[in-house]
mmCIF file of C-alpha atoms in Angstrom:
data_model
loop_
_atom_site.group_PDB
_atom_site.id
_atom_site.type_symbol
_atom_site.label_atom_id
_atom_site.label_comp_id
_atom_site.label_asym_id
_atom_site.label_seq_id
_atom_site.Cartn_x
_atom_site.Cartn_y
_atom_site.Cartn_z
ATOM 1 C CA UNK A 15 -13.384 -6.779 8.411
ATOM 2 C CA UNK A 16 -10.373 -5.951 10.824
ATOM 3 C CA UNK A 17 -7.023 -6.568 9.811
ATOM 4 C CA UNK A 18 -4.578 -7.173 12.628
ATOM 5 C CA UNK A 19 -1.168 -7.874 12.645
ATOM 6 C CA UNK A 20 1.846 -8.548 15.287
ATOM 7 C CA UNK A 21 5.046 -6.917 15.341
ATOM 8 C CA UNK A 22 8.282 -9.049 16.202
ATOM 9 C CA UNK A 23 7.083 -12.370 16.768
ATOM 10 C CA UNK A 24 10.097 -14.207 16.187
ATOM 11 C CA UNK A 25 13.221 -13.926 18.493
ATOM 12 C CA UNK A 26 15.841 -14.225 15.833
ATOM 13 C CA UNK A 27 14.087 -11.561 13.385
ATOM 14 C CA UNK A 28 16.972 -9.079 13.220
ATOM 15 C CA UNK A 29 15.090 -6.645 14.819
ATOM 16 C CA UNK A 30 14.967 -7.886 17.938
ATOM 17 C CA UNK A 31 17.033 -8.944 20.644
ATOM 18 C CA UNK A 32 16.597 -11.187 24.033
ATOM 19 C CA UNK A 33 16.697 -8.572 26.309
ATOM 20 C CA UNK A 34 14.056 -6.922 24.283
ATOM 21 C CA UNK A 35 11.518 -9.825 24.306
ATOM 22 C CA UNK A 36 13.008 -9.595 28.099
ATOM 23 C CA UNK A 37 11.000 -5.846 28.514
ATOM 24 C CA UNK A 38 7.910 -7.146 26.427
ATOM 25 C CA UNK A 39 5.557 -9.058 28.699
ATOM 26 C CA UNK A 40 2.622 -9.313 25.821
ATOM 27 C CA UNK A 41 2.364 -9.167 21.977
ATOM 28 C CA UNK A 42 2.741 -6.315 20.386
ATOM 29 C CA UNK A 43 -0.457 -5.343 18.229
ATOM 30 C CA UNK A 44 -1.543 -2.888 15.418
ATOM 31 C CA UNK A 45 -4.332 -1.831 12.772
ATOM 32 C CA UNK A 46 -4.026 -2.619 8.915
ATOM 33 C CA UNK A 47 -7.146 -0.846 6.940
ATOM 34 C CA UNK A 48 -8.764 -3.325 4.693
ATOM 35 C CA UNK A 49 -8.642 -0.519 2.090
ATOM 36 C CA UNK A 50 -4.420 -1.945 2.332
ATOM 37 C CA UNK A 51 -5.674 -5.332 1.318
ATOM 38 C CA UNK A 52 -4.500 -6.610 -1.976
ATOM 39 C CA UNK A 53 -5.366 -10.176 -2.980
ATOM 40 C CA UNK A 54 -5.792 -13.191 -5.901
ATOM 41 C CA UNK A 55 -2.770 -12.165 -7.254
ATOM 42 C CA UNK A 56 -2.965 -8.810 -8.120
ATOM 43 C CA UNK A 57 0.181 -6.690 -9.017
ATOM 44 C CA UNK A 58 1.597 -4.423 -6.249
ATOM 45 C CA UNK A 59 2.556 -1.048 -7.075
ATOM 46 C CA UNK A 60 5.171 0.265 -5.456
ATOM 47 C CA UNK A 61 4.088 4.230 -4.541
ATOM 48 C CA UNK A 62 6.390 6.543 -5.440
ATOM 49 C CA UNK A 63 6.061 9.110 -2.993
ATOM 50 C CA UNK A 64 6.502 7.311 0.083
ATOM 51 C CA UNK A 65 10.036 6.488 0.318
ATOM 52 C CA UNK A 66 11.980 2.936 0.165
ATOM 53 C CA UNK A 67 9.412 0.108 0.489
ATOM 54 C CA UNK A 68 10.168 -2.933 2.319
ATOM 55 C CA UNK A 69 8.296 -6.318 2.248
ATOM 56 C CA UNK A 70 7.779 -9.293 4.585
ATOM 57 C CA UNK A 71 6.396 -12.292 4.447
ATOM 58 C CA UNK A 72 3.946 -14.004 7.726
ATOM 59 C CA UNK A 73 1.643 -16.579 7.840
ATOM 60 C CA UNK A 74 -1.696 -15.284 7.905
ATOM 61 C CA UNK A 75 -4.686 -17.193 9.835
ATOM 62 C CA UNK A 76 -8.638 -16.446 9.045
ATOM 63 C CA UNK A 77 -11.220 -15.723 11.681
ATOM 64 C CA UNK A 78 -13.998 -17.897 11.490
ATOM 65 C CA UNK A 79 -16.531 -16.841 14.059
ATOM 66 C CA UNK A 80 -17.740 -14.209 16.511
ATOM 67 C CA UNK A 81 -15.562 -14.342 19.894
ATOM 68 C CA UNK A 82 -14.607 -12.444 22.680
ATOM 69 C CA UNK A 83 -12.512 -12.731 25.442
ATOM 70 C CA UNK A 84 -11.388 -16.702 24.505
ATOM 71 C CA UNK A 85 -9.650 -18.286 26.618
ATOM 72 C CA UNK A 86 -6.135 -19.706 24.924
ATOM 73 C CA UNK A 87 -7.209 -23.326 25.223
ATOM 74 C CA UNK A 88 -10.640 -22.725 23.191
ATOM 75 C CA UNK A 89 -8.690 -20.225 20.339
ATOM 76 C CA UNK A 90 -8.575 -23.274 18.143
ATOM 77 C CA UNK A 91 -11.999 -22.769 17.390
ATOM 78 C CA UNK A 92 -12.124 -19.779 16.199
ATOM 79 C CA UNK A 93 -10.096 -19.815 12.619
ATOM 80 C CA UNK A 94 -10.676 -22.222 10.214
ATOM 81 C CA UNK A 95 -7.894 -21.597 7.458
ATOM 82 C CA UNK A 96 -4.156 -20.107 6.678
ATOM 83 C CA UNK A 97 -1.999 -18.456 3.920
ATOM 84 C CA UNK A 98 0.880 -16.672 3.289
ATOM 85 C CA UNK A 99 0.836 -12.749 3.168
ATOM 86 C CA UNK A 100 2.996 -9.864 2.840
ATOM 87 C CA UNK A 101 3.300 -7.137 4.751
ATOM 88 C CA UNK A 102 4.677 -3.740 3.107
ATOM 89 C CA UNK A 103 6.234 -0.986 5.264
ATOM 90 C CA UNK A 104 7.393 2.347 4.000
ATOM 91 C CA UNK A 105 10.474 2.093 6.340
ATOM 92 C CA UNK A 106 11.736 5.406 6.731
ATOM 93 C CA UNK A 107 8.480 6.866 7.222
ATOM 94 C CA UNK A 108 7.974 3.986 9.750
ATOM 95 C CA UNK A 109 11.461 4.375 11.924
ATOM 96 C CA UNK A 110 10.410 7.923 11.752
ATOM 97 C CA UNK A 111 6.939 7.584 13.454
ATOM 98 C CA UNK A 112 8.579 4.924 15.853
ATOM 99 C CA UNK A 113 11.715 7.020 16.649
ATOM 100 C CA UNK A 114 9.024 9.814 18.131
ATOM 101 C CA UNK A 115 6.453 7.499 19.822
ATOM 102 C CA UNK A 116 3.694 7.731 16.885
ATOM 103 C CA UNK A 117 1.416 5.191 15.750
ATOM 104 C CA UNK A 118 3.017 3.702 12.151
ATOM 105 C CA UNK A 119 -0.287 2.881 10.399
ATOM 106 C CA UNK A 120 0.486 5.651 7.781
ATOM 107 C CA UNK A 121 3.891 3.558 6.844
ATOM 108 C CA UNK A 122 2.228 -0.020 6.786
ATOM 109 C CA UNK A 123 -1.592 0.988 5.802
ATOM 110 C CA UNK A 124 -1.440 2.415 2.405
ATOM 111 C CA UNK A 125 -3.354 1.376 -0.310
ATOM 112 C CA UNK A 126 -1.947 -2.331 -1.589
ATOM 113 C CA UNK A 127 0.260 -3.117 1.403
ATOM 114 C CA UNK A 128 -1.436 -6.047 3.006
ATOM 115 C CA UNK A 129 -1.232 -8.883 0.550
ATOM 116 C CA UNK A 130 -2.971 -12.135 1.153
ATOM 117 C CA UNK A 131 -2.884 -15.317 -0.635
ATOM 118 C CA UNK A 132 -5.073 -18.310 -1.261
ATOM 119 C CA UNK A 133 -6.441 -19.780 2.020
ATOM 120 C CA UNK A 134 -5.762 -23.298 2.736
ATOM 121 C CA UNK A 135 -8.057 -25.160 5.499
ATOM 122 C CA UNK A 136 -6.225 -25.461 8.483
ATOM 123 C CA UNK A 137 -7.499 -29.079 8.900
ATOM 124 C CA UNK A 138 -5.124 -29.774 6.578
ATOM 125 C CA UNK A 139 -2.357 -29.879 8.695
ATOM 126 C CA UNK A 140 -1.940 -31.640 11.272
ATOM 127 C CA UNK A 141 -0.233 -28.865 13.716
ATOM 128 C CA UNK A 142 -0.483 -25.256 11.895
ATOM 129 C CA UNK A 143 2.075 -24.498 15.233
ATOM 130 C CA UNK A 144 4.904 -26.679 13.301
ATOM 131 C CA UNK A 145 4.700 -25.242 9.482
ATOM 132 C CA UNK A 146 7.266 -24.131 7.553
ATOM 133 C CA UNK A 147 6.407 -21.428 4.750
ATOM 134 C CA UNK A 148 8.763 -19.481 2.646
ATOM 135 C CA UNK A 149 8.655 -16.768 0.268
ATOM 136 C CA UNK A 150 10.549 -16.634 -3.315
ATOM 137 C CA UNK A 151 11.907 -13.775 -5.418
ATOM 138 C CA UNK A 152 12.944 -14.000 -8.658
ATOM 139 C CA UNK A 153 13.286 -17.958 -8.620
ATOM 140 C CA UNK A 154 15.177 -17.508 -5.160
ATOM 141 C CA UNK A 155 13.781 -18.272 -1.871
ATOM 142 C CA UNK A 156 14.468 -14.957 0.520
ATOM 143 C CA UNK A 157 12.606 -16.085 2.987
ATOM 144 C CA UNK A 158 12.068 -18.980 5.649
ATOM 145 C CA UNK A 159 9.872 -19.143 8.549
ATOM 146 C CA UNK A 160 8.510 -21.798 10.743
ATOM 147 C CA UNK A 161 5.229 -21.123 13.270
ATOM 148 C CA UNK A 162 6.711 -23.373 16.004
ATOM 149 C CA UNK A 163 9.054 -20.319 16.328
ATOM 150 C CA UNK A 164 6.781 -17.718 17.140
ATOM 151 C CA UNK A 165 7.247 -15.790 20.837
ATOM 152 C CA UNK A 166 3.626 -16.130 20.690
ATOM 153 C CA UNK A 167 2.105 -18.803 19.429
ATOM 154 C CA UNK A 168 -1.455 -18.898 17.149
ATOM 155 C CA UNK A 169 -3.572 -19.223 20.269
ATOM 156 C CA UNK A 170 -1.847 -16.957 22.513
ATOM 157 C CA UNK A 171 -2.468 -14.031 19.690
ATOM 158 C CA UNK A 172 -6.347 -14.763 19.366
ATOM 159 C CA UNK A 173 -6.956 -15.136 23.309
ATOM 160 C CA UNK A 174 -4.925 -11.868 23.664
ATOM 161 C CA UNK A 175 -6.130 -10.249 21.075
ATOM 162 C CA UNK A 176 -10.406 -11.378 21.746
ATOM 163 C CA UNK A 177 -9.974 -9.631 25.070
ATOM 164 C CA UNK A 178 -10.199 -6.229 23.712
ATOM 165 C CA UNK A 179 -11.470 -6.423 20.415
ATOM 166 C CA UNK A 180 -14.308 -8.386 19.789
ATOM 167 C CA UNK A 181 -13.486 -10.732 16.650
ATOM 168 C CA UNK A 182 -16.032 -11.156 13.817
ATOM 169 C CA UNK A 183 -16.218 -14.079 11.150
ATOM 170 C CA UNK A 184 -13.535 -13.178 8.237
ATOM 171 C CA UNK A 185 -11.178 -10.597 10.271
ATOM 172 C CA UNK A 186 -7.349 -11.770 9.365
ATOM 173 C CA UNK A 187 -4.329 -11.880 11.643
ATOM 174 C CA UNK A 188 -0.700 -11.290 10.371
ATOM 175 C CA UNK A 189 1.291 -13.716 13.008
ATOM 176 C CA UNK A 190 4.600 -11.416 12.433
ATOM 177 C CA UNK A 191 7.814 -11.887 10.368
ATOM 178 C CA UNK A 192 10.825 -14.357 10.786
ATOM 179 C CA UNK A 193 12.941 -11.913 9.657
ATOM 180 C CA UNK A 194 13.817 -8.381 8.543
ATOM 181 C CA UNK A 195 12.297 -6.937 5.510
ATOM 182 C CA UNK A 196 13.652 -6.751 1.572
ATOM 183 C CA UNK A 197 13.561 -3.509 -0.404
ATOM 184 C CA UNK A 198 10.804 -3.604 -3.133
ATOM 185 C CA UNK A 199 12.159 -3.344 -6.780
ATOM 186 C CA UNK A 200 9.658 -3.595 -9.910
ATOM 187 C CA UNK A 201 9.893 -6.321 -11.669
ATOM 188 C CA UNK A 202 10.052 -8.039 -8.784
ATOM 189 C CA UNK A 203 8.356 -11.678 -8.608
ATOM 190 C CA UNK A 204 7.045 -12.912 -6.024
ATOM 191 C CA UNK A 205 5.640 -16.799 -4.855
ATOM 192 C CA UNK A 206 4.803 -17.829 -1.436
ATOM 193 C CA UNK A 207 4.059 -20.987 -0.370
ATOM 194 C CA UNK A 208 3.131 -23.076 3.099
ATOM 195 C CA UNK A 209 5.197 -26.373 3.011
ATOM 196 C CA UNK A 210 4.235 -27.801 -0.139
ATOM 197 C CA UNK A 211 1.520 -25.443 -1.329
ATOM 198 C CA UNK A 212 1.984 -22.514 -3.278
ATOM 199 C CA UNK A 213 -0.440 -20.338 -2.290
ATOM 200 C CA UNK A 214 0.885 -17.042 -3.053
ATOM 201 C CA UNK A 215 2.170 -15.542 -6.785
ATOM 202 C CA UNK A 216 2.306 -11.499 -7.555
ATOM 203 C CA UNK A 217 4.395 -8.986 -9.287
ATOM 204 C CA UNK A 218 5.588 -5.569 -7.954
ATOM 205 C CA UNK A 219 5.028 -2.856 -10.605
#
């Protein structure tokens, strides 16, 4: 199973800027290890060695079949289900790695720093480009997203992404954040949901 996952997919993430979507002509694309990948509702614990952790939360989408090089208009095909995840980054590690031109997978691909929820058909809605998902702390929603805001949309990610990796039934895709991330604490409760359906429900020890 591959784990991919887009950075800055959302012009008003905090990020991010105009002019810098202006210098970006295609998404921007890295590894998670599936050793990262915590699900069905398993505490995270924060590490203690790696700095101040940061969380986000993305809507996640589920490869359904073997493809390569799709075109956009046939990408539909090839996932068959969404949830909510979060993504953990050790951020000074990360700005560090960034700040000297170094691949960041050692700040976002620890052990327990790819969270996934339930998966919910996608046939369930009837445009998974218009839903709105958010993410709750503590009893207080932090975080609100919707995918018809994405700089590149569902389809545009698995056509891009098919044309140099070959994509196999059950890899995931992180579509990117809405907006910058919020410093782990333990004790911290977390509940995700995708309009309606909570899909999503961990603690950070």
């Amino acid at each position: 199973m591959k784990i991919f996952a887009v950075e800055d997919n959302y012009l008003h993430n905090n990020n991010i800027s105009h002019d810098d979507i202006i210098k970006v002509d295609s998404p921007v694309i890295f590894f998670k290890a599936d050793s990262s990948l915590l699900k069905d509702n398993k505490p995270f614990f924060i590490p203690d060695n790696l700095g101040s952790i940061e969380y986000e939360a993305e809507l996640v989408v589920r490869i359904n079949k073997l493809g390569k090089t799709i075109p956009e208009r046939f990408s539909h095909r090839y996932y068959d289900a969404v949830t909510l995840g979060v993504d953990f980054t050790a951020r000074e590690l990360h700005e560090k790695l960034k700040s000297k031109g170094l691949p960041w997978e050692l700040s976002k691909s620890f052990d327990g720093a790819t969270v996934i929820g339930e998966w919910i058909p996608k046939d369930k809605f009837l445009d998974v480009q218009r839903l709105h998902f958010h993410l709750d702390v503590n009893g207080k929603t932090i975080y609100e997203g919707s995918t018809n805001e994405m700089l590149y949309k569902i389809d545009a990610l698995i056509s891009y992404i098919s044309r140099y990796f070959t994509l196999k039934t059950g890899d995931i895709l992180f579509t990117g954040s809405p907006s910058t991330g919020r410093v782990a604490i333990i004790n911290d409760h977390l509940e995700g949901y995708i309009e309606d359906n909570k899909v999503l429900d961990f603690n950070c020890k």
